[in-house]
Structures are given as structure tokens and as C-alpha cells.
Short mmCIF file of C-alpha atoms and ligand atoms in Angstrom, two decimals:
data_model
loop_
_atom_site.label_atom_id
_atom_site.label_comp_id
_atom_site.label_asym_id
_atom_site.label_seq_id
_atom_site.Cartn_x
_atom_site.Cartn_y
_atom_site.Cartn_z
CA MET S 258 102.29 92.58 144.45
CA ASP S 259 99.35 94.96 144.68
CA ARG S 260 96.68 93.48 142.41
CA SER S 261 93.95 96.01 143.02
CA GLY S 262 94.36 97.61 139.62
CA ILE S 263 95.36 101.14 138.64
CA GLU S 264 93.83 104.53 138.11
CA LEU S 265 94.88 106.76 135.23
CA ASN S 266 93.35 109.97 133.89
CA GLY S 267 90.20 109.49 135.93
CA VAL S 268 89.53 105.88 134.90
CA ALA S 269 89.97 102.90 137.26
CA TYR S 270 91.28 99.78 135.53
CA ARG S 271 90.97 96.51 137.40
CA TRP S 272 93.70 93.92 137.33
CA PRO S 273 93.03 91.92 134.13
CA ALA S 274 91.72 88.41 134.84
CA ARG S 275 93.39 87.28 131.63
CA PRO S 276 95.71 88.98 129.16
CA VAL S 277 94.20 91.95 127.32
CA VAL S 278 95.49 92.58 123.79
CA VAL S 279 94.72 95.88 122.08
CA VAL S 280 95.56 95.99 118.38
CA VAL S 281 95.65 99.38 116.66
CA ILE S 282 95.34 98.69 112.94
CA ASP S 283 97.00 101.73 111.44
CA GLY S 284 94.75 103.18 108.74
CA GLY S 285 92.21 100.43 109.47
CA ASP S 286 89.15 102.21 108.12
CA PRO S 287 85.92 100.39 109.11
CA ALA S 288 85.30 99.87 105.38
CA TYR S 289 88.04 97.20 105.27
CA PHE S 290 86.31 95.04 107.88
CA GLU S 291 82.88 95.63 106.34
CA ARG S 292 84.14 94.50 102.97
CA GLY S 293 86.24 91.70 104.46
CA VAL S 294 83.32 90.26 106.42
CA ARG S 295 81.09 90.42 103.36
CA ASP S 296 83.67 88.65 101.20
CA GLY S 297 84.64 86.05 103.81
CA ILE S 298 88.21 87.39 104.10
CA VAL S 299 88.23 87.81 107.91
CA PRO S 300 86.42 84.84 109.52
CA ASN S 301 87.85 85.44 113.01
CA VAL S 302 86.84 89.10 113.03
CA ALA S 303 83.39 88.11 111.74
CA ARG S 304 83.08 85.71 114.69
CA PHE S 305 84.20 88.39 117.20
CA MET S 306 81.60 90.78 115.78
CA LYS S 307 78.88 88.16 116.11
CA THR S 308 79.62 86.66 119.51
CA GLY S 309 81.53 89.58 121.07
CA PHE S 310 80.95 93.29 120.54
CA ALA S 311 81.35 95.55 117.51
CA ALA S 312 80.73 99.23 116.86
CA VAL S 313 82.13 102.09 114.82
CA ALA S 314 83.63 104.63 117.21
CA ASP S 315 85.03 108.16 117.03
CA GLY S 316 88.78 108.54 116.92
CA ASP S 317 90.47 111.89 117.43
CA VAL S 318 90.74 114.78 114.97
CA PRO S 319 93.33 115.32 113.58
CA SER S 320 92.94 111.71 112.46
CA PHE S 321 96.66 110.98 112.56
CA THR S 322 98.73 108.13 113.97
CA CYS S 323 100.47 109.58 117.02
CA PRO S 324 97.53 111.47 118.60
CA ASN S 325 95.22 108.49 118.31
CA ASN S 326 97.74 105.95 119.55
CA MET S 327 98.39 108.13 122.57
CA SER S 328 94.67 108.63 123.23
CA ILE S 329 94.06 104.88 123.11
CA ALA S 330 97.17 104.06 125.15
CA THR S 331 96.48 106.66 127.86
CA GLY S 332 92.67 106.38 127.82
CA SER S 333 92.43 110.16 127.50
CA PRO S 334 91.82 112.89 124.91
CA GLN S 335 94.56 114.99 123.30
CA SER S 336 93.98 117.87 125.73
CA VAL S 337 95.21 115.56 128.51
CA HIS S 338 98.14 113.75 126.88
CA GLY S 339 99.21 116.69 124.71
CA ILE S 340 100.12 114.87 121.48
CA SER S 341 98.05 116.43 118.70
CA GLY S 342 100.06 115.52 115.63
CA ASN S 343 103.62 114.97 114.48
CA PHE S 344 104.36 118.69 114.41
CA TYR S 345 103.42 122.02 115.90
CA LEU S 346 105.08 125.44 115.63
CA ASP S 347 106.99 126.80 118.60
CA ARG S 348 105.81 130.43 118.69
CA ASP S 349 108.93 131.63 120.50
CA THR S 350 111.46 130.19 118.08
CA GLY S 351 109.33 129.98 114.92
CA GLU S 352 110.56 126.41 114.51
CA ALA S 353 108.42 123.38 113.70
CA VAL S 354 108.68 120.99 116.65
CA VAL S 355 108.49 117.20 116.26
CA MET S 356 105.89 115.96 118.72
CA THR S 357 107.07 112.36 118.98
CA GLY S 358 109.51 112.71 121.89
CA PRO S 359 108.63 111.30 125.30
CA GLU S 360 109.20 114.68 126.97
CA LEU S 361 106.14 116.10 125.17
CA ILE S 362 103.63 113.51 126.34
CA ARG S 363 101.81 114.64 129.48
CA SER S 364 100.50 111.27 130.66
CA ARG S 365 101.84 107.81 131.26
CA THR S 366 100.32 105.02 129.20
CA ILE S 367 98.09 102.35 130.72
CA MET S 368 100.86 99.83 130.01
CA ALA S 369 103.47 101.90 131.82
CA GLU S 370 101.21 102.41 134.82
CA PHE S 371 100.42 98.70 135.12
CA SER S 372 104.15 97.87 134.85
CA ARG S 373 104.85 100.19 137.77
CA HIS S 374 102.28 98.27 139.81
CA GLY S 375 104.10 95.00 139.19
CA ALA S 376 102.38 93.70 136.06
CA THR S 377 104.17 92.32 133.03
CA VAL S 378 103.14 94.36 129.99
CA ALA S 379 104.36 94.75 126.43
CA SER S 380 103.96 97.17 123.58
CA VAL S 381 105.19 96.45 120.10
CA THR S 382 104.91 99.01 117.31
CA ALA S 383 105.67 98.96 113.61
CA LYS S 384 107.41 102.34 113.48
CA ASP S 385 109.91 103.31 116.13
CA LYS S 386 108.56 106.88 116.47
CA LEU S 387 105.78 105.67 118.79
CA ARG S 388 107.93 103.45 120.94
CA ARG S 389 109.41 106.00 123.30
CA GLN S 390 106.11 107.69 124.09
CA LEU S 391 104.36 104.38 124.69
CA GLY S 392 107.15 103.25 126.98
CA LYS S 393 107.57 106.46 128.94
CA ASP S 394 108.22 105.50 132.60
CA MET S 395 107.58 101.82 131.84
CA ASP S 396 109.20 99.47 134.37
CA LEU S 397 110.97 96.78 132.35
CA SER S 398 112.31 94.87 135.36
CA ARG S 399 109.63 92.15 135.47
CA GLY S 400 109.54 90.85 131.92
CA SER S 401 107.87 93.86 130.37
CA ALA S 402 108.94 94.85 126.85
CA ASN S 403 108.64 97.86 124.57
CA PHE S 404 110.12 97.64 121.08
CA SER S 405 109.46 98.31 117.40
CA ALA S 406 109.59 96.18 114.27
CA GLU S 407 111.50 99.00 112.58
CA CYS S 408 114.40 98.53 115.00
CA ALA S 409 113.90 94.80 115.54
CA ASP S 410 117.58 94.09 114.88
CA GLU S 411 118.87 96.61 117.42
CA CYS S 412 116.92 95.77 120.55
CA GLY S 413 118.86 96.15 123.77
CA LEU S 414 117.58 94.26 126.80
CA GLU S 415 118.00 97.31 129.00
CA GLU S 416 116.10 99.70 126.76
CA THR S 417 113.46 97.42 125.27
CA GLY S 418 113.15 94.45 127.63
CA ILE S 419 113.88 92.04 124.81
CA GLU S 420 117.15 90.42 123.83
CA ASP S 421 116.44 89.55 120.21
CA ALA S 422 113.15 90.39 118.51
CA LEU S 423 114.12 88.55 115.33
CA ALA S 424 114.67 85.33 117.28
CA LEU S 425 111.37 85.89 119.14
CA THR S 426 109.34 85.99 115.93
CA GLY S 427 111.48 83.73 113.76
CA MET S 428 110.97 86.30 110.99
CA PRO S 429 113.58 88.33 109.08
CA LYS S 430 113.62 92.07 109.69
CA PRO S 431 110.78 93.46 107.55
CA SER S 432 111.02 96.43 105.19
CA MET S 433 109.52 99.73 106.38
CA TYR S 434 107.36 99.71 103.29
CA SER S 435 105.74 96.29 103.46
CA PRO S 436 102.75 94.53 105.02
CA GLU S 437 105.24 92.25 106.78
CA LEU S 438 106.14 95.12 109.13
CA SER S 439 102.66 94.80 110.67
CA LEU S 440 102.62 91.00 110.53
CA PHE S 441 105.94 91.03 112.40
CA VAL S 442 104.32 93.08 115.18
CA LEU S 443 101.39 90.66 115.43
CA GLU S 444 103.68 87.60 115.42
CA ALA S 445 105.81 89.20 118.16
CA GLY S 446 102.61 89.75 120.15
CA ILE S 447 101.56 86.10 119.77
CA ARG S 448 104.98 84.86 120.94
CA LEU S 449 105.08 87.30 123.87
CA LEU S 450 101.57 86.23 124.87
CA ALA S 451 102.57 82.56 124.81
CA GLU S 452 105.91 83.04 126.57
CA ARG S 453 105.30 85.85 129.07
CA GLN S 454 101.52 86.05 129.49
CA PRO S 455 101.54 89.81 129.90
CA ALA S 456 98.56 91.44 131.62
CA ILE S 457 98.42 94.04 128.84
CA LEU S 458 99.72 93.78 125.30
CA TYR S 459 99.57 96.78 122.94
CA LEU S 460 100.23 96.17 119.26
CA SER S 461 100.34 99.07 116.80
CA LEU S 462 100.67 98.36 113.07
CA THR S 463 101.47 100.42 109.94
CA ASP S 464 99.13 101.78 107.26
CA TYR S 465 101.36 100.95 104.29
CA ILE S 466 98.68 98.79 102.63
CA GLN S 467 95.75 101.11 103.37
CA HIS S 468 97.56 104.10 101.87
CA LYS S 469 98.01 102.12 98.65
CA TYR S 470 95.01 99.84 98.30
CA ALA S 471 91.28 100.29 98.73
CA PRO S 472 89.03 97.70 100.42
CA GLY S 473 88.51 94.72 98.13
CA GLU S 474 91.76 95.10 96.16
CA PRO S 475 93.74 91.81 96.14
CA GLU S 476 96.67 93.24 98.16
CA ALA S 477 94.30 94.59 100.82
CA ASP S 478 92.46 91.26 100.97
CA ARG S 479 95.71 89.35 101.38
CA TYR S 480 96.82 91.64 104.23
CA TYR S 481 93.49 91.40 106.03
CA ARG S 482 93.42 87.61 105.64
CA ASN S 483 96.91 87.39 107.15
CA MET S 484 96.01 89.72 110.01
CA ASP S 485 92.80 87.81 110.71
CA GLU S 486 94.69 84.55 111.09
CA LYS S 487 96.86 86.19 113.76
CA PHE S 488 93.84 87.71 115.56
CA GLY S 489 92.48 84.14 115.72
CA ARG S 490 95.70 82.89 117.32
CA LEU S 491 95.60 85.68 119.93
CA HIS S 492 92.05 84.61 120.77
CA ASP S 493 93.04 80.92 120.92
CA LEU S 494 95.73 81.79 123.47
CA GLY S 495 92.96 82.95 125.80
CA ALA S 496 93.34 86.71 125.53
CA VAL S 497 90.70 89.39 125.47
CA VAL S 498 91.28 90.79 121.97
CA ALA S 499 90.29 94.39 121.24
CA LEU S 500 90.62 95.75 117.70
CA THR S 501 90.59 99.38 116.66
CA ALA S 502 92.37 101.81 114.33
CA ASP S 503 94.13 105.10 114.78
CA HIS S 504 92.27 106.56 111.78
CA GLY S 505 90.53 105.61 108.57
CA MET S 506 91.58 106.39 105.00
CA ASN S 507 90.05 108.11 101.98
CA ASP S 508 90.93 108.41 98.31
CA LYS S 509 91.77 112.07 97.69
CA SER S 510 92.50 111.99 93.98
CA ASN S 511 91.02 113.45 90.84
CA ALA S 512 89.35 111.28 88.21
CA ASP S 513 92.63 111.14 86.26
CA GLY S 514 94.47 109.76 89.32
CA SER S 515 96.36 112.94 90.23
CA PRO S 516 96.11 114.09 93.88
CA ARG S 517 93.35 116.59 94.63
CA VAL S 518 95.33 119.09 96.68
CA ILE S 519 94.85 122.58 98.06
CA ARG S 520 98.32 124.10 98.31
CA LEU S 521 97.35 126.33 101.17
CA GLN S 522 100.67 128.11 101.75
CA ASP S 523 100.70 129.23 98.12
CA VAL S 524 97.09 130.42 98.40
CA LEU S 525 97.80 132.40 101.59
CA ASP S 526 101.07 133.86 100.25
CA ALA S 527 99.32 135.04 97.08
CA ARG S 528 96.55 136.75 99.04
CA PHE S 529 98.33 138.07 102.16
CA GLY S 530 102.01 138.11 101.14
CA THR S 531 104.97 135.81 101.72
CA GLY S 532 106.02 135.47 105.34
CA THR S 533 102.68 136.49 106.85
CA SER S 534 101.69 132.92 107.70
CA THR S 535 103.12 129.44 108.21
CA VAL S 536 101.19 126.31 107.24
CA ILE S 537 102.17 123.22 109.24
CA CYS S 538 101.18 119.77 108.00
CA PRO S 539 101.13 117.66 111.17
CA ILE S 540 101.07 114.37 109.21
CA THR S 541 104.72 114.88 108.20
CA ASP S 542 107.27 112.35 109.41
CA ARG S 543 110.28 110.57 107.99
CA PHE S 544 108.06 108.14 106.09
CA VAL S 545 106.11 110.23 103.62
CA VAL S 546 106.59 108.11 100.49
CA HIS S 547 102.98 106.94 100.39
CA HIS S 548 101.27 110.26 101.13
CA GLY S 549 103.83 112.98 100.33
CA ALA S 550 103.03 114.63 103.70
CA LEU S 551 99.55 115.45 102.45
CA GLY S 552 96.63 114.99 104.84
CA GLY S 553 93.21 116.39 105.58
CA PHE S 554 94.16 118.68 108.47
CA VAL S 555 96.63 121.59 108.69
CA ARG S 556 97.51 124.29 111.20
CA VAL S 557 97.98 127.91 110.08
CA TYR S 558 100.06 130.28 112.22
CA CYS S 559 99.52 133.99 111.57
CA HIS S 560 102.45 136.42 111.84
CA GLY S 561 102.54 140.16 112.33
CA SER S 562 99.17 141.79 111.80
CA LEU S 563 97.54 138.95 109.84
CA ASP S 564 94.12 138.39 111.38
CA PRO S 565 92.99 134.73 111.74
CA ALA S 566 89.45 135.86 110.88
CA ASP S 567 90.65 136.99 107.44
CA VAL S 568 92.36 133.65 106.87
CA ILE S 569 89.18 131.81 107.85
CA ARG S 570 87.08 133.93 105.50
CA LEU S 571 89.39 133.21 102.56
CA VAL S 572 89.91 129.52 103.31
CA ALA S 573 86.28 128.66 104.04
CA GLY S 574 85.40 129.67 100.49
CA LEU S 575 87.94 127.35 98.83
CA PRO S 576 86.46 124.33 97.05
CA GLY S 577 87.43 121.16 98.93
CA VAL S 578 87.59 122.80 102.36
CA GLU S 579 85.10 121.30 104.80
CA SER S 580 85.71 123.65 107.71
CA ALA S 581 88.07 126.28 109.12
CA TYR S 582 88.16 127.14 112.82
CA ASP S 583 89.94 129.65 114.99
CA ARG S 584 92.08 128.17 117.71
CA ALA S 585 89.58 128.43 120.56
CA THR S 586 86.83 126.77 118.55
CA ALA S 587 89.08 123.97 117.28
CA VAL S 588 90.42 123.30 120.79
CA ARG S 589 86.90 123.06 122.18
CA ARG S 590 85.46 121.03 119.35
CA PHE S 591 88.26 118.44 119.12
CA ASP S 592 89.52 118.51 122.73
CA LEU S 593 93.02 119.67 121.72
CA PRO S 594 95.94 121.01 123.79
CA ALA S 595 95.55 124.79 123.29
CA ASP S 596 99.24 125.62 123.68
CA ARG S 597 100.12 123.44 120.68
CA GLU S 598 97.41 124.60 118.31
CA GLY S 599 97.68 126.98 115.36
CA ASP S 600 95.75 130.22 114.97
CA VAL S 601 93.55 128.57 112.35
CA VAL S 602 92.74 124.90 111.76
CA VAL S 603 91.75 123.90 108.23
CA ILE S 604 90.03 120.59 107.51
CA GLY S 605 89.46 119.14 104.06
CA ARG S 606 86.47 117.36 102.64
CA PRO S 607 86.72 113.57 102.25
CA ASP S 608 87.97 113.87 98.65
CA THR S 609 90.52 116.67 99.09
CA CYS S 610 93.81 116.99 100.93
CA ILE S 611 95.56 120.11 102.11
CA GLY S 612 99.25 120.83 101.79
CA ALA S 613 101.63 123.71 102.38
CA ALA S 614 103.48 125.02 99.29
CA GLU S 615 103.91 122.99 96.13
CA ALA S 616 107.65 122.74 96.79
CA ASP S 617 107.05 121.15 100.22
CA HIS S 618 105.49 117.95 98.91
CA ASP S 619 107.38 115.32 96.96
CA LEU S 620 104.77 113.12 95.33
CA SER S 621 107.19 110.99 93.33
CA GLY S 622 106.83 108.20 95.92
CA LEU S 623 103.24 107.60 94.86
CA LYS S 624 104.57 106.06 91.63
CA GLY S 625 101.25 106.20 89.84
CA HIS S 626 99.14 105.13 92.84
CA ARG S 627 96.12 107.26 93.69
CA LEU S 628 96.63 109.38 96.79
CA ARG S 629 94.88 107.81 99.78
CA THR S 630 95.37 109.65 103.03
CA HIS S 631 93.78 110.85 106.29
CA GLY S 632 93.72 113.58 108.94
CA ALA S 633 90.22 115.03 108.50
CA VAL S 634 86.96 114.45 110.35
CA SER S 635 85.97 112.10 107.53
CA GLU S 636 88.75 109.69 108.51
CA ALA S 637 88.08 109.75 112.24
CA SER S 638 85.66 106.79 112.34
CA VAL S 639 87.32 103.58 113.52
CA PRO S 640 86.36 99.99 114.39
CA PHE S 641 85.76 99.12 118.06
CA ILE S 642 85.63 95.32 118.25
CA LEU S 643 85.95 92.91 121.18
CA ASN S 644 86.03 89.11 121.07
CA TYR S 645 83.78 88.82 124.16
CA PRO S 646 80.37 90.36 124.85
CA LEU S 647 79.92 93.32 127.17
CA ARG S 648 78.69 93.23 130.74
CA PRO S 649 75.26 94.93 131.12
CA GLU S 650 76.66 98.22 132.44
CA TYR S 651 79.02 98.60 129.48
CA ALA S 652 76.42 97.39 126.99
CA ALA S 653 74.16 100.16 128.24
CA ARG S 654 76.94 102.70 127.81
CA ALA S 655 77.58 101.52 124.27
CA ALA S 656 73.88 101.69 123.44
CA SER S 657 73.45 105.22 124.78
CA ARG S 658 75.96 107.08 122.57
CA ARG S 659 78.78 106.74 120.06
CA LEU S 660 81.91 105.40 121.75
CA GLU S 661 85.35 106.98 121.52
CA SER S 662 88.40 104.90 120.70
CA HIS S 663 90.20 106.08 123.84
CA GLU S 664 87.58 104.10 125.83
CA LEU S 665 88.75 100.81 124.31
CA PHE S 666 91.08 99.81 127.17
CA ASP S 667 88.33 100.57 129.68
CA PHE S 668 85.93 98.30 127.78
CA ALA S 669 88.53 95.55 127.22
CA ILE S 670 89.75 95.49 130.84
CA ASN S 671 86.59 96.34 132.78
CA GLY S 672 83.72 95.80 130.40
CA VAL S 673 83.74 92.27 128.99
CA ALA S 674 81.81 89.28 130.31
CA LEU S 675 84.28 86.40 130.40
CA PRO S 676 83.05 82.82 130.19
ZN1 ZN X 189 98.20 105.97 111.13
#
């Protein structure tokens, strides 16, 4: 076996001296850890922050799940791996294209690359939509595994590298809308670490709790206490533990609890006429109960003679809009794949979300909860925490500028000083 390490997207990763576990806490806004540390909810994380390394880093904009997971897992920006949301519009067909298929990702993940060099690796996700991209070209022949909690009862050894995920964790199959979905992922990670000692373990959770509960609410505290206990067990098993999030979360509701929404398709249709533009909400997926497909970032595609500059002029004046960019500016500013970007990008302020037409968003799933969601620049700050301190070279890098979450694997594999 060649143990000299790998190179991917311009970064050299050495062969890990001990297992490296990266946990992506979906919706894990830094405010949850801040509050949890203050209130004594997360003693293990508090210890990591004190004796290891902690910073708040930049995630990607749009601050959505798939782009950020792929940036972290490939160690590259969206312009390299190509996944800039759950949806974009195919200009040739006029159809909205789901961006979660493995054929659309333009890079292998760090896990996949290590597996092809003979390492045992594993990735476990809450939702199945991430699984196939994370596992693209992964070699499962040497004990590597790639499965989701969502499909924990239908793992096939050939496709996922695991015979029975329910037996592995000793837990029943969790509901899609529960904190147990994430705890299942973490428990699977602990068991895989103990049984297979993978070189790299990637664990991606779900933001069910963060969409519903603010930092300090009892349900959020319970979830963070349960997660913290599992982070402690990962540490006790000897792993380098790296914690981050795909995005943060903000309350985007009015004082009376109703969602504060700009229904952008309706606004554009009223001004420019029906059929002259298409608003795509790239947060949309099959699981929209807790946010009604409303986020802080949308793409506008102009048809016929509609000029993007006119759209920008109109949109930039709407209350609740933070910024509106033409494609070239957005691509440059957020390092996006140009061929998958709209003609105009619209980003909301922290307290406002942006939707398409009123009819496109079913908010009945909120059931009286305030709308908490993400997607904007204001939700792109994420934790960047390691359970060991940095070597001098990496400490200097961290001191010189704000880190980006896609550097986390580099820091966890190459940057920590092990005892
Ligand atoms: Zn997410």
C-alpha cells in the first residue's frame, strides 16, 4: 500500500497518523456552541476549544447544505466541484435540474481519493441525497463504507460497504424529522471508528432541530448535549475530531411569528410580465416541511428581452434585500460555477427570506413555528473546531486571515500537533 498520502484540488494530504473525523453539523450556527459553552451544555466542545483550536470560518454562499458539504469533502470551492445548490435552470430545456446526482460533481471527495490509495474510509450522512456525491468513485473493497441514516434499513454491502446499519448502531431506524437522525449518524461513526479504524470518517448531520429551535431553547440544548457526549466518545477513541457546519441559521419571521418573505416571482411578474423570468430557489428538496423551500438566496433567469440590469434595479430597492448581483459579479464574489448560475442572484438580509411565487411555497409544515432558515451571506459563518492544537505553520495561517470551511480537512489531516 502506498502510504505517501494523496493530492486533490491542489492540496497535498498526508497519510493520517490516526483516524480523522470531520463532523458537519447541519445548520450548526456558531451561536449554538457559544450559548452551549456559556451554559455548560457542551463540556467536550468547550475542552476542544480550550486545548485544541477554535475559530469562526467562512462557509460558501449560497449557505446551503449540498454546496458546503461538497466544498468541505473535496477541499475546494464551488467553482471547482460544481455543486452550487440543490437546483439550477438548464437554459436549453428551461427545466429546473436537481444538482444532487453524482454526475454533476466535478471532483472526487477526499474520502474517495484516499480509498483509491488503499485507505479504509467512511462517510455517513443523515439524508440520502448527499450519499452518492460523497461516495463518487469510492473504492469499497477494503472496508470502506458510504451510507445514510435515511436509508439505514436498505443498505446493500455492494453499494454501501455495510451489511446492516441498524445492527451496527443498535438503534431503530430514525424518523427523517427527528434529532435521532443525526444521533444515529454519530453513533454509526463511533462504531465504525471502533471496529474499522478508518483513516478518514466523514459524518454529516441534519438541521431539523436548528430550523425549529433557537440557541438556548430546551430542545436545542438537549440535542447539543447529546451530540457533545458523542464528540467526547470520538475523542476518547483516539481520533482527530474536527467540527464544522454547512451553514448557520437565522430567524426570518415577523414580530407576530409569520414568515417575513419576499415573493420575488410575483414581484417580477407584476413589473415585467408573466413568463419573462424564472425564480429558482436552490434550497428546495424533498424535505421542505421545516422551511417551505424558503431561503436567503435565489437565482433569477431572464427570458426574451428582459435585461438583468432592470431586474437588479427593481430588486435592490425592495425592503429586506441585502444585495443583488449580475452573474459575472456573483460568480467572482462567491467563487461559483458560472455555467450553473442565474442571470441575477438575489440575497436577503438576515431577517428576510426570498421565495418564488406565493403558490410555490407550502408553509403548513411550520405548524406555528417561526421560520428559521438559511442561504444568505448572513448564514455563511460556521464553527471551525479541532480537538488538538495547530502546528506553528497552520497556527500562523489561522492568525493571518479568516479561514474557510473547505480548509478543514487540510487542517485536521496536516495541521494538528499530536501528542
Ligand atoms: Zn444544511
